Coordinates of C-alpha atoms and ligand atoms in Angstrom, one line a residue:
M263 CA 5.2 18.1 -10.1
I264 CA 5.2 14.3 -9.4
H265 CA 8.7 12.4 -10.9
G266 CA 8.7 14.5 -13.7
Q267 CA 4.4 15.3 -14.7
T268 CA 1.5 16.9 -13.6
L269 CA -0.8 15.4 -11.9
E270 CA -3.1 15.8 -14.6
A271 CA -0.3 14.7 -17.4
W272 CA -0.1 11.3 -15.8
Y273 CA -3.7 10.8 -16.1
A274 CA -4.0 11.4 -19.3
S275 CA -0.7 8.8 -19.8
H276 CA -2.0 6.3 -17.0
P277 CA -5.5 6.3 -16.4
L278 CA -6.2 4.0 -13.5
I279 CA -4.1 6.3 -11.2
R280 CA -6.9 8.1 -11.0
D281 CA -9.1 6.1 -9.2
L282 CA -6.0 4.8 -7.2
V283 CA -5.7 9.0 -5.7
A284 CA -9.4 8.3 -5.9
L285 CA -9.1 5.5 -3.2
H286 CA -11.8 3.2 -5.7
E287 CA -11.2 -0.5 -5.9
T288 CA -9.6 -0.8 -9.2
S289 CA -7.6 -4.3 -10.9
W290 CA -5.4 -3.9 -13.7
F291 CA -3.7 -6.9 -15.6
N292 CA -0.7 -6.6 -17.2
P293 CA -0.7 -6.6 -20.8
A294 CA 3.5 -6.7 -20.7
I295 CA 3.4 -10.7 -18.9
A296 CA 5.2 -13.1 -20.4
P297 CA 5.5 -16.7 -20.8
A298 CA 7.3 -18.4 -17.3
A299 CA 10.4 -20.3 -19.9
T300 CA 11.0 -16.4 -21.1
A301 CA 10.6 -14.1 -17.6
L302 CA 11.8 -16.2 -15.1
A303 CA 14.9 -15.4 -16.4
D304 CA 14.2 -11.8 -15.6
V305 CA 14.6 -12.9 -11.7
G306 CA 17.9 -13.6 -11.4
L307 CA 17.6 -16.6 -9.0
G308 CA 16.2 -19.8 -10.1
A309 CA 14.9 -23.7 -8.9
G310 CA 18.7 -24.8 -8.0
D311 CA 18.3 -21.5 -5.2
V312 CA 14.8 -22.4 -4.6
A313 CA 16.1 -26.3 -3.5
Q314 CA 19.1 -24.9 -1.4
A315 CA 16.4 -23.1 0.6
S316 CA 14.3 -26.2 0.4
A317 CA 17.4 -28.5 2.3
R318 CA 18.2 -26.2 4.2
L319 CA 14.9 -25.8 5.8
Q320 CA 15.2 -29.6 6.0
R321 CA 18.5 -29.3 7.7
F322 CA 17.3 -27.8 10.2
A323 CA 13.7 -29.5 11.0
P324 CA 15.3 -31.4 13.5
Y325 CA 15.9 -28.4 15.4
I326 CA 12.7 -26.4 15.5
A327 CA 10.6 -30.0 15.9
K328 CA 12.9 -30.1 19.1
V329 CA 12.3 -26.5 20.1
F330 CA 9.0 -26.0 18.6
P331 CA 6.9 -28.5 20.0
Q332 CA 3.8 -27.8 17.7
T333 CA 6.2 -28.5 14.5
A334 CA 6.8 -32.1 15.5
A335 CA 4.2 -33.6 13.9
A336 CA 5.3 -32.4 10.9
G337 CA 8.5 -33.3 11.0
G338 CA 10.0 -29.9 12.4
L339 CA 8.4 -28.2 8.9
I340 CA 6.7 -25.4 8.9
E341 CA 3.6 -25.9 6.6
S342 CA 0.4 -24.8 6.8
G343 CA -3.2 -26.9 4.9
I344 CA -5.1 -26.1 1.6
L345 CA -9.1 -25.9 3.0
P346 CA -12.0 -25.8 0.1
L347 CA -13.7 -22.9 0.8
P348 CA -17.3 -24.1 -0.9
Q349 CA -19.9 -21.6 1.1
M350 CA -17.5 -18.7 0.8
Q351 CA -16.9 -19.9 -2.9
R352 CA -21.3 -19.8 -3.2
L353 CA -22.0 -16.5 -1.4
L354 CA -19.2 -14.2 -3.5
L355 CA -20.6 -15.7 -6.7
E356 CA -24.2 -14.5 -5.8
E357 CA -23.5 -11.4 -5.0
A358 CA -21.8 -10.5 -8.3
G359 CA -24.1 -12.6 -10.0
L360 CA -21.5 -14.6 -11.8
P361 CA -22.4 -18.1 -12.5
E362 CA -19.4 -20.8 -11.4
G363 CA -16.0 -20.5 -12.7
G364 CA -14.0 -23.0 -10.7
K365 CA -13.3 -23.7 -7.7
L366 CA -12.4 -22.4 -4.6
W367 CA -9.7 -22.8 -2.2
L368 CA -7.6 -21.4 1.2
K369 CA -4.0 -21.9 1.8
M370 CA -4.1 -21.3 5.3
D371 CA -1.2 -19.7 6.1
N372 CA -2.8 -18.5 9.1
E373 CA -2.4 -21.5 11.0
L374 CA 1.6 -21.1 10.1
P375 CA 3.3 -22.7 13.2
I376 CA 6.1 -20.1 15.7
S377 CA 4.5 -17.0 14.6
G378 CA 1.0 -17.8 12.8
S379 CA 1.5 -16.0 9.6
I380 CA 3.2 -15.8 6.3
K381 CA 5.6 -14.6 7.6
A382 CA 7.3 -17.9 9.0
R383 CA 8.4 -19.0 5.7
G384 CA 10.7 -16.2 4.6
G385 CA 11.6 -14.6 8.1
I386 CA 12.6 -17.8 9.7
H387 CA 14.5 -19.2 6.4
E388 CA 16.8 -16.2 6.4
V389 CA 17.6 -16.2 10.7
L390 CA 18.4 -20.1 9.7
K391 CA 20.5 -19.2 7.1
H392 CA 22.1 -16.9 9.3
A393 CA 22.3 -19.1 12.0
E394 CA 24.0 -22.1 10.0
D395 CA 26.6 -19.8 8.6
L396 CA 28.0 -18.5 11.8
A397 CA 27.5 -21.9 12.6
L398 CA 29.8 -23.6 10.3
Q399 CA 32.1 -20.9 10.3
A400 CA 32.8 -21.2 13.9
G401 CA 32.9 -24.7 13.6
L402 CA 29.9 -25.7 16.1
I403 CA 28.5 -27.7 14.2
R404 CA 29.6 -29.9 10.8
P405 CA 28.2 -30.7 7.1
G406 CA 26.0 -33.3 8.2
D407 CA 25.6 -33.5 11.6
S408 CA 22.0 -32.8 13.7
Y409 CA 21.4 -29.3 13.8
E410 CA 19.7 -30.6 17.3
A411 CA 22.8 -29.1 18.8
L412 CA 22.0 -25.9 18.4
A413 CA 19.4 -25.9 21.0
S414 CA 22.5 -26.2 23.3
D415 CA 23.1 -23.6 26.1
A416 CA 26.2 -23.1 24.7
A417 CA 25.0 -22.3 21.1
R418 CA 22.9 -20.3 22.3
K419 CA 25.6 -18.8 24.8
F420 CA 27.6 -18.6 20.9
F421 CA 24.1 -17.1 19.2
G422 CA 23.7 -14.6 22.3
Q423 CA 27.4 -12.3 20.5
Y424 CA 25.5 -11.3 17.7
R425 CA 22.1 -9.0 17.1
I426 CA 19.4 -9.2 14.1
A427 CA 17.8 -6.3 13.4
V428 CA 14.7 -6.0 11.1
G429 CA 11.6 -3.1 10.3
S430 CA 8.4 -4.4 10.3
T431 CA 4.7 -3.5 10.4
G432 CA 4.2 -6.5 13.0
N433 CA 4.2 -10.0 11.1
L434 CA 7.7 -10.2 10.0
G435 CA 9.1 -8.8 13.6
L436 CA 7.6 -11.4 14.7
S437 CA 8.7 -14.1 12.9
I438 CA 12.6 -12.6 12.7
G439 CA 12.3 -12.1 16.5
I440 CA 10.5 -15.9 17.8
M441 CA 13.3 -17.5 15.9
S442 CA 16.0 -15.4 16.9
A443 CA 15.4 -15.2 20.1
Q444 CA 14.6 -18.9 20.2
L445 CA 18.4 -18.9 18.8
G446 CA 19.3 -17.3 21.3
F447 CA 20.6 -14.0 18.9
Q448 CA 19.8 -10.6 20.9
A449 CA 17.6 -9.1 18.7
S450 CA 16.0 -5.7 17.9
V451 CA 12.3 -5.0 15.5
H452 CA 11.9 -1.9 14.8
M453 CA 8.3 -1.4 14.6
S454 CA 5.8 1.1 12.6
S455 CA 3.2 3.0 13.9
D456 CA 0.8 0.5 12.1
A457 CA 1.9 -2.3 14.0
R458 CA -0.4 -4.5 16.6
Q459 CA 0.4 -3.6 20.0
W460 CA 0.1 -7.5 21.0
K461 CA 2.5 -8.2 18.6
K462 CA 4.9 -6.0 19.9
D463 CA 4.2 -7.2 23.8
R464 CA 4.4 -10.6 22.6
L465 CA 7.8 -9.9 21.4
R466 CA 9.2 -8.1 24.4
A467 CA 7.8 -11.3 26.1
S468 CA 10.3 -13.3 24.6
G469 CA 12.9 -10.3 25.8
V470 CA 13.1 -9.1 21.6
T471 CA 14.2 -5.0 22.3
V472 CA 11.2 -3.6 20.2
I473 CA 11.3 -0.1 18.8
E474 CA 8.3 1.9 17.9
Y475 CA 8.1 4.5 15.8
A476 CA 5.7 7.3 15.1
S477 CA 5.5 7.0 10.9
D478 CA 5.2 4.2 8.8
Y479 CA 6.9 1.1 7.4
S480 CA 10.0 2.5 5.3
V481 CA 11.0 4.6 8.3
A482 CA 11.3 1.3 10.5
V483 CA 13.2 -0.6 7.8
E484 CA 15.6 3.1 7.1
Q485 CA 16.2 3.2 11.1
G486 CA 16.8 -0.2 11.5
R487 CA 19.6 -0.5 8.2
R488 CA 20.8 2.3 10.1
Q489 CA 21.5 0.1 13.7
A490 CA 22.8 -2.2 11.8
E491 CA 26.0 -0.3 9.4
F492 CA 27.7 0.7 13.0
D493 CA 27.1 -2.4 14.4
P494 CA 29.2 -5.1 13.1
S495 CA 27.9 -8.2 15.3
C496 CA 24.6 -7.0 13.7
Y497 CA 22.8 -8.8 10.8
F498 CA 19.6 -6.8 9.3
V499 CA 17.2 -8.8 7.5
D500 CA 15.9 -6.0 4.0
D501 CA 12.4 -6.8 3.9
E502 CA 13.1 -4.6 0.8
N503 CA 15.6 -6.6 -0.9
S504 CA 16.2 -10.4 0.7
P505 CA 16.8 -12.7 -1.8
H506 CA 16.9 -15.3 1.4
L507 CA 13.1 -13.8 2.5
F508 CA 11.9 -14.4 -1.0
L509 CA 13.4 -17.8 -1.4
G510 CA 12.3 -19.1 2.1
Y511 CA 9.0 -18.0 0.6
A512 CA 9.1 -19.7 -2.6
V513 CA 9.7 -22.9 -1.1
A514 CA 6.0 -23.4 -0.7
A515 CA 5.3 -23.9 -3.7
E516 CA 6.6 -27.6 -4.1
R517 CA 5.0 -28.5 -0.6
L518 CA 1.3 -26.6 -2.7
K519 CA 2.1 -29.3 -5.6
Q520 CA 1.9 -32.0 -3.0
Q521 CA -0.8 -31.0 -1.3
F522 CA -2.9 -30.1 -4.5
D523 CA -1.6 -34.1 -6.0
Q524 CA -2.9 -36.1 -2.9
A525 CA -6.3 -34.1 -2.8
G526 CA -6.7 -34.8 -6.7
V527 CA -6.5 -30.8 -7.3
R528 CA -5.1 -30.9 -11.0
V529 CA -3.2 -28.3 -12.9
D530 CA -2.4 -28.1 -16.2
A531 CA -3.5 -25.9 -19.0
D532 CA -6.6 -26.9 -18.8
H533 CA -7.2 -26.7 -15.4
P534 CA -5.6 -23.2 -14.8
L535 CA -4.9 -22.1 -11.0
F536 CA -5.4 -18.6 -9.9
V537 CA -3.3 -17.8 -6.9
Y538 CA -4.6 -14.7 -4.8
L539 CA -1.5 -13.0 -2.9
P540 CA -2.3 -9.7 -0.3
C541 CA 1.3 -8.2 -0.5
G542 CA 2.6 -5.7 0.9
V543 CA 6.5 -4.7 0.0
G544 CA 6.1 -7.5 -2.4
G545 CA 8.6 -10.2 -0.7
G546 CA 5.8 -12.6 0.8
P547 CA 4.3 -12.7 -2.8
G548 CA 6.9 -11.9 -5.0
G549 CA 8.0 -15.3 -3.4
V550 CA 5.7 -17.9 -3.6
A551 CA 5.0 -15.9 -7.1
F552 CA 8.3 -17.2 -8.3
G553 CA 8.2 -21.0 -6.6
L554 CA 4.7 -21.2 -8.4
K555 CA 5.7 -20.4 -12.0
L556 CA 9.0 -23.0 -11.4
A557 CA 5.9 -25.7 -10.2
F558 CA 3.5 -25.1 -12.1
G559 CA 4.9 -22.9 -15.1
D560 CA 2.4 -20.9 -17.7
A561 CA -1.1 -23.3 -15.7
V562 CA -0.4 -20.6 -12.9
H563 CA -1.9 -17.4 -12.6
C564 CA -0.8 -15.4 -9.5
V565 CA -2.9 -12.0 -8.7
F566 CA -1.4 -9.5 -6.2
A567 CA -3.7 -7.6 -3.5
E568 CA -3.5 -4.0 -1.7
P569 CA -5.3 -2.0 0.1
T570 CA -7.0 0.5 -1.4
H571 CA -4.7 2.9 0.8
S572 CA -1.7 1.3 0.1
P573 CA -1.8 0.2 -3.9
C574 CA 1.8 0.5 -4.2
M575 CA 3.1 -2.2 -5.9
L576 CA 0.5 -1.5 -8.1
L577 CA 1.1 1.7 -8.7
G578 CA 5.2 0.8 -9.1
V579 CA 4.6 -1.5 -12.1
Y580 CA 1.8 0.1 -13.6
T581 CA 3.9 2.8 -13.9
G582 CA 7.5 1.6 -14.4
L583 CA 8.5 3.5 -11.8
H584 CA 9.3 0.9 -8.9
D585 CA 10.7 1.7 -5.7
A586 CA 11.3 5.4 -7.4
V587 CA 7.5 5.8 -5.5
S588 CA 5.4 5.9 -3.0
V589 CA 1.7 6.2 -3.2
Q590 CA 2.6 9.5 -0.7
E591 CA 3.7 11.1 -3.7
F592 CA 0.3 10.9 -5.1
G593 CA -1.1 11.8 -2.0
I594 CA -2.8 8.3 -0.9
D595 CA -2.5 8.0 2.8
N596 CA -0.7 4.6 3.3
L597 CA -3.1 4.4 6.4
T598 CA -5.3 1.3 6.5
A599 CA -6.2 -1.6 8.9
A600 CA -4.7 -4.6 7.2
D601 CA -1.3 -3.9 8.8
G602 CA 0.7 -6.7 6.9
L603 CA 0.0 -4.5 3.9
A604 CA 0.7 -1.1 5.4
V605 CA 3.4 -0.1 2.5
G606 CA 3.5 2.9 0.8
R607 CA 6.9 2.2 -1.6
P608 CA 7.2 -1.4 -3.1
S609 CA 10.2 -3.4 -3.1
G610 CA 12.6 -2.7 -5.8
F611 CA 13.4 -6.2 -6.8
V612 CA 10.4 -7.9 -6.7
G613 CA 8.3 -5.3 -9.0
R614 CA 11.6 -5.4 -11.8
A615 CA 11.9 -9.6 -11.0
M616 CA 8.3 -10.3 -11.4
Q617 CA 6.9 -7.9 -13.5
R618 CA 6.3 -10.2 -16.6
L619 CA 4.8 -13.4 -14.3
V620 CA 2.6 -11.7 -12.1
D621 CA -0.8 -11.4 -13.9
G622 CA -2.6 -8.2 -12.3
Y623 CA -3.2 -6.0 -9.5
Y624 CA -5.8 -5.3 -7.3
S625 CA -6.8 -2.8 -4.4
V626 CA -9.6 -3.7 -1.9
A627 CA -10.8 -1.3 0.7
D628 CA -10.6 -1.7 4.4
E629 CA -14.5 -2.4 5.1
E630 CA -14.6 -4.9 2.4
L631 CA -11.6 -6.6 4.2
F632 CA -13.5 -6.7 7.6
R633 CA -17.1 -8.1 5.7
L634 CA -15.0 -10.8 4.3
L635 CA -13.2 -11.5 7.3
A636 CA -16.5 -11.6 9.4
L637 CA -18.3 -14.1 6.3
A638 CA -14.6 -16.4 6.3
Y639 CA -15.4 -16.8 9.9
Q640 CA -19.3 -18.0 10.3
E641 CA -19.2 -19.5 7.2
E642 CA -15.8 -21.7 7.0
G643 CA -15.3 -20.9 10.5
V644 CA -11.6 -19.5 9.8
K645 CA -10.0 -17.0 11.9
L646 CA -7.8 -14.5 8.8
E647 CA -6.5 -11.1 10.3
P648 CA -7.3 -7.9 8.2
S649 CA -4.4 -8.0 5.7
A650 CA -5.3 -11.8 5.0
L651 CA -8.4 -11.1 3.4
A652 CA -7.2 -8.9 0.3
G653 CA -6.9 -12.1 -1.6
M654 CA -10.7 -13.2 -1.2
P655 CA -12.7 -10.6 -3.8
G656 CA -9.9 -12.3 -6.8
L657 CA -11.9 -14.7 -7.6
M658 CA -14.7 -11.3 -8.7
R659 CA -12.0 -9.3 -10.9
V660 CA -10.7 -12.3 -12.7
L661 CA -14.0 -13.4 -13.8
R662 CA -15.5 -10.2 -14.6
D663 CA -12.4 -9.5 -17.1
R664 CA -13.2 -11.3 -20.2
D665 CA -10.4 -9.6 -21.9
Y666 CA -7.7 -10.8 -20.0
L667 CA -9.4 -14.2 -19.2
E668 CA -9.3 -14.1 -23.1
R669 CA -5.7 -13.0 -23.5
I670 CA -4.3 -15.4 -21.2
G671 CA -6.1 -18.4 -23.8
V672 CA -8.7 -19.3 -20.4
S673 CA -11.8 -20.7 -22.5
P674 CA -15.2 -21.1 -20.9
E675 CA -14.3 -24.8 -20.6
R676 CA -11.0 -23.7 -19.1
L677 CA -12.5 -22.1 -16.2
A678 CA -15.2 -24.0 -14.9
N679 CA -11.9 -26.7 -14.4
A680 CA -10.2 -23.6 -12.7
T681 CA -8.7 -23.6 -9.0
H682 CA -8.8 -20.1 -7.2
L683 CA -6.5 -20.3 -4.3
V684 CA -6.7 -17.3 -1.6
W685 CA -3.5 -16.9 0.6
G686 CA -4.9 -16.5 3.9
T687 CA -1.4 -15.0 5.5
G688 CA -2.3 -14.6 9.1
G689 CA -4.4 -14.4 11.6
S690 CA -4.6 -17.5 13.7
M691 CA -2.4 -15.7 17.1
V692 CA -4.7 -12.6 16.9
P693 CA -6.0 -12.4 21.0
E694 CA -9.5 -13.3 21.2
G695 CA -10.8 -10.0 22.3
E696 CA -9.4 -8.3 19.1
F697 CA -10.5 -11.0 16.8
A698 CA -13.9 -11.0 18.3
A699 CA -14.0 -6.6 17.5
Y700 CA -13.1 -7.8 14.0
V701 CA -15.6 -9.5 13.1
K702 CA -18.1 -7.1 14.9
K703 CA -17.2 -4.5 12.4
G704 CA -17.2 -6.9 9.7
L705 CA -20.8 -7.8 10.6
A706 CA -22.0 -4.2 10.9
V707 CA -20.2 -3.8 7.2
Q708 CA -22.5 -6.8 6.2
R709 CA -25.9 -5.2 7.6
R710 CA -25.1 -1.7 6.4
L711 CA -25.3 -3.5 2.7
S712 CA -27.9 -5.6 3.0
N713 CA -30.0 -2.6 4.0
G714 CA -29.0 -0.9 0.7
D715 CA -27.2 1.7 1.9
A716 CA -23.7 2.4 0.6
A717 CA -20.9 2.2 2.6
Ligands
PLP83 C1 3.6 -9.2 5.5 C2 1.9 -10.0 5.1 C3 1.9 -9.5 3.9 C4 2.6 -9.4 2.5 O1 4.2 -9.7 2.5 P1 4.6 -8.5 1.7 O2 6.1 -9.3 2.2 O3 4.9 -7.4 2.9 O4 4.7 -8.0 0.5 C5 0.3 -10.1 3.5 N1 -0.4 -10.7 4.9 C6 0.2 -10.7 6.2 C7 -0.5 -10.9 7.0 C8 1.4 -10.2 6.2 O5 1.9 -10.0 7.4

């Protein structure tokens, strides 16, 4: 029995579960989505909260520019660019035998400074929030001061009395660890078995304590939470439920809006925007999608992407069980090369808050992630890690589902004006040798497919 029903009963009441259990690539567009004006109230956070997070990042910008010189040119703001992907678009549409349906772009969070992934948004924001709270309380800084003062030895010594802990599959640990260590905090990162060796090495080299587990993400998070419970000087970054992570991610949207304005990309009812977001526990894509809904309202359509072996958010929202269910309960193993997405149980906070605001969810096979990784590198010269390719097939999933497009009021004329944005969530810090092995693997998949053999 699974949550009071047999597997057969689940298949009868929720037919897509059969495909998920069989590890087939699956798409589901939620019929229960609602207009932003109504559904944004579900979140319990608003535009004012995002504005506060944005202002906090501005206050810290002089400090960030000083301690991370690679951000100085951007004035200490941690931001990435956008890039059109014309070759990739042509190739994908040709493969799928689909006509034109808008323009494909990449959001290059793979190149975010400091930690090379989307986690440089939420993770760093939460560490800065904690540091600011402590420093203001202790009178180390006063409102209105320049935060450059936090780069002093005295400030580092002050933060050294405190610890920050987090559970992670790799990238969150990297962002929390690097930022915490830079401020002077003691940092502990509880890493799941999926975490790549280079990420652990990198953290240890920065003076971060890395604790390794033979089990998956949920266990690493639980252990981190427990360590913090018994240590009053320890602050736990709760990836499953944190509003400060969520808000740090949400700030991306207002900046994206400016980038689109500068690039002459229009977004309105007649020029819809589709955004494809790789999803692990859900905080990153959830926060970005929340910001996007605030910034673009009903003109933006957010779609979450997961590996076929870890479709936790799809399963949680589709069944309505949210964080009460894990993929493992349905016999899905949560073993994937997309380490950033290797999560078996979704965030209940994000699943519930965002369920009427996220248009759809789909799953992608690992082999397809590698194939797309190689193509994106060859065709467009972009360096993405496997997780960051999950958004790439989104364009085809949307174009193929006419019922969905009709339901959301996107006519063929509107579709022709659409922008499809793949959120490239990580990859620039992957070591060269490892990246070359990814490309090789992807090319092998591509060769096998073009030789006509089924994968
Ligand atoms: C963490 C991560 C995601 C997903 O973010 P969640 O908050 O776990 O949903 C996507 N891509 C990469 C590369 C990541 O590291």
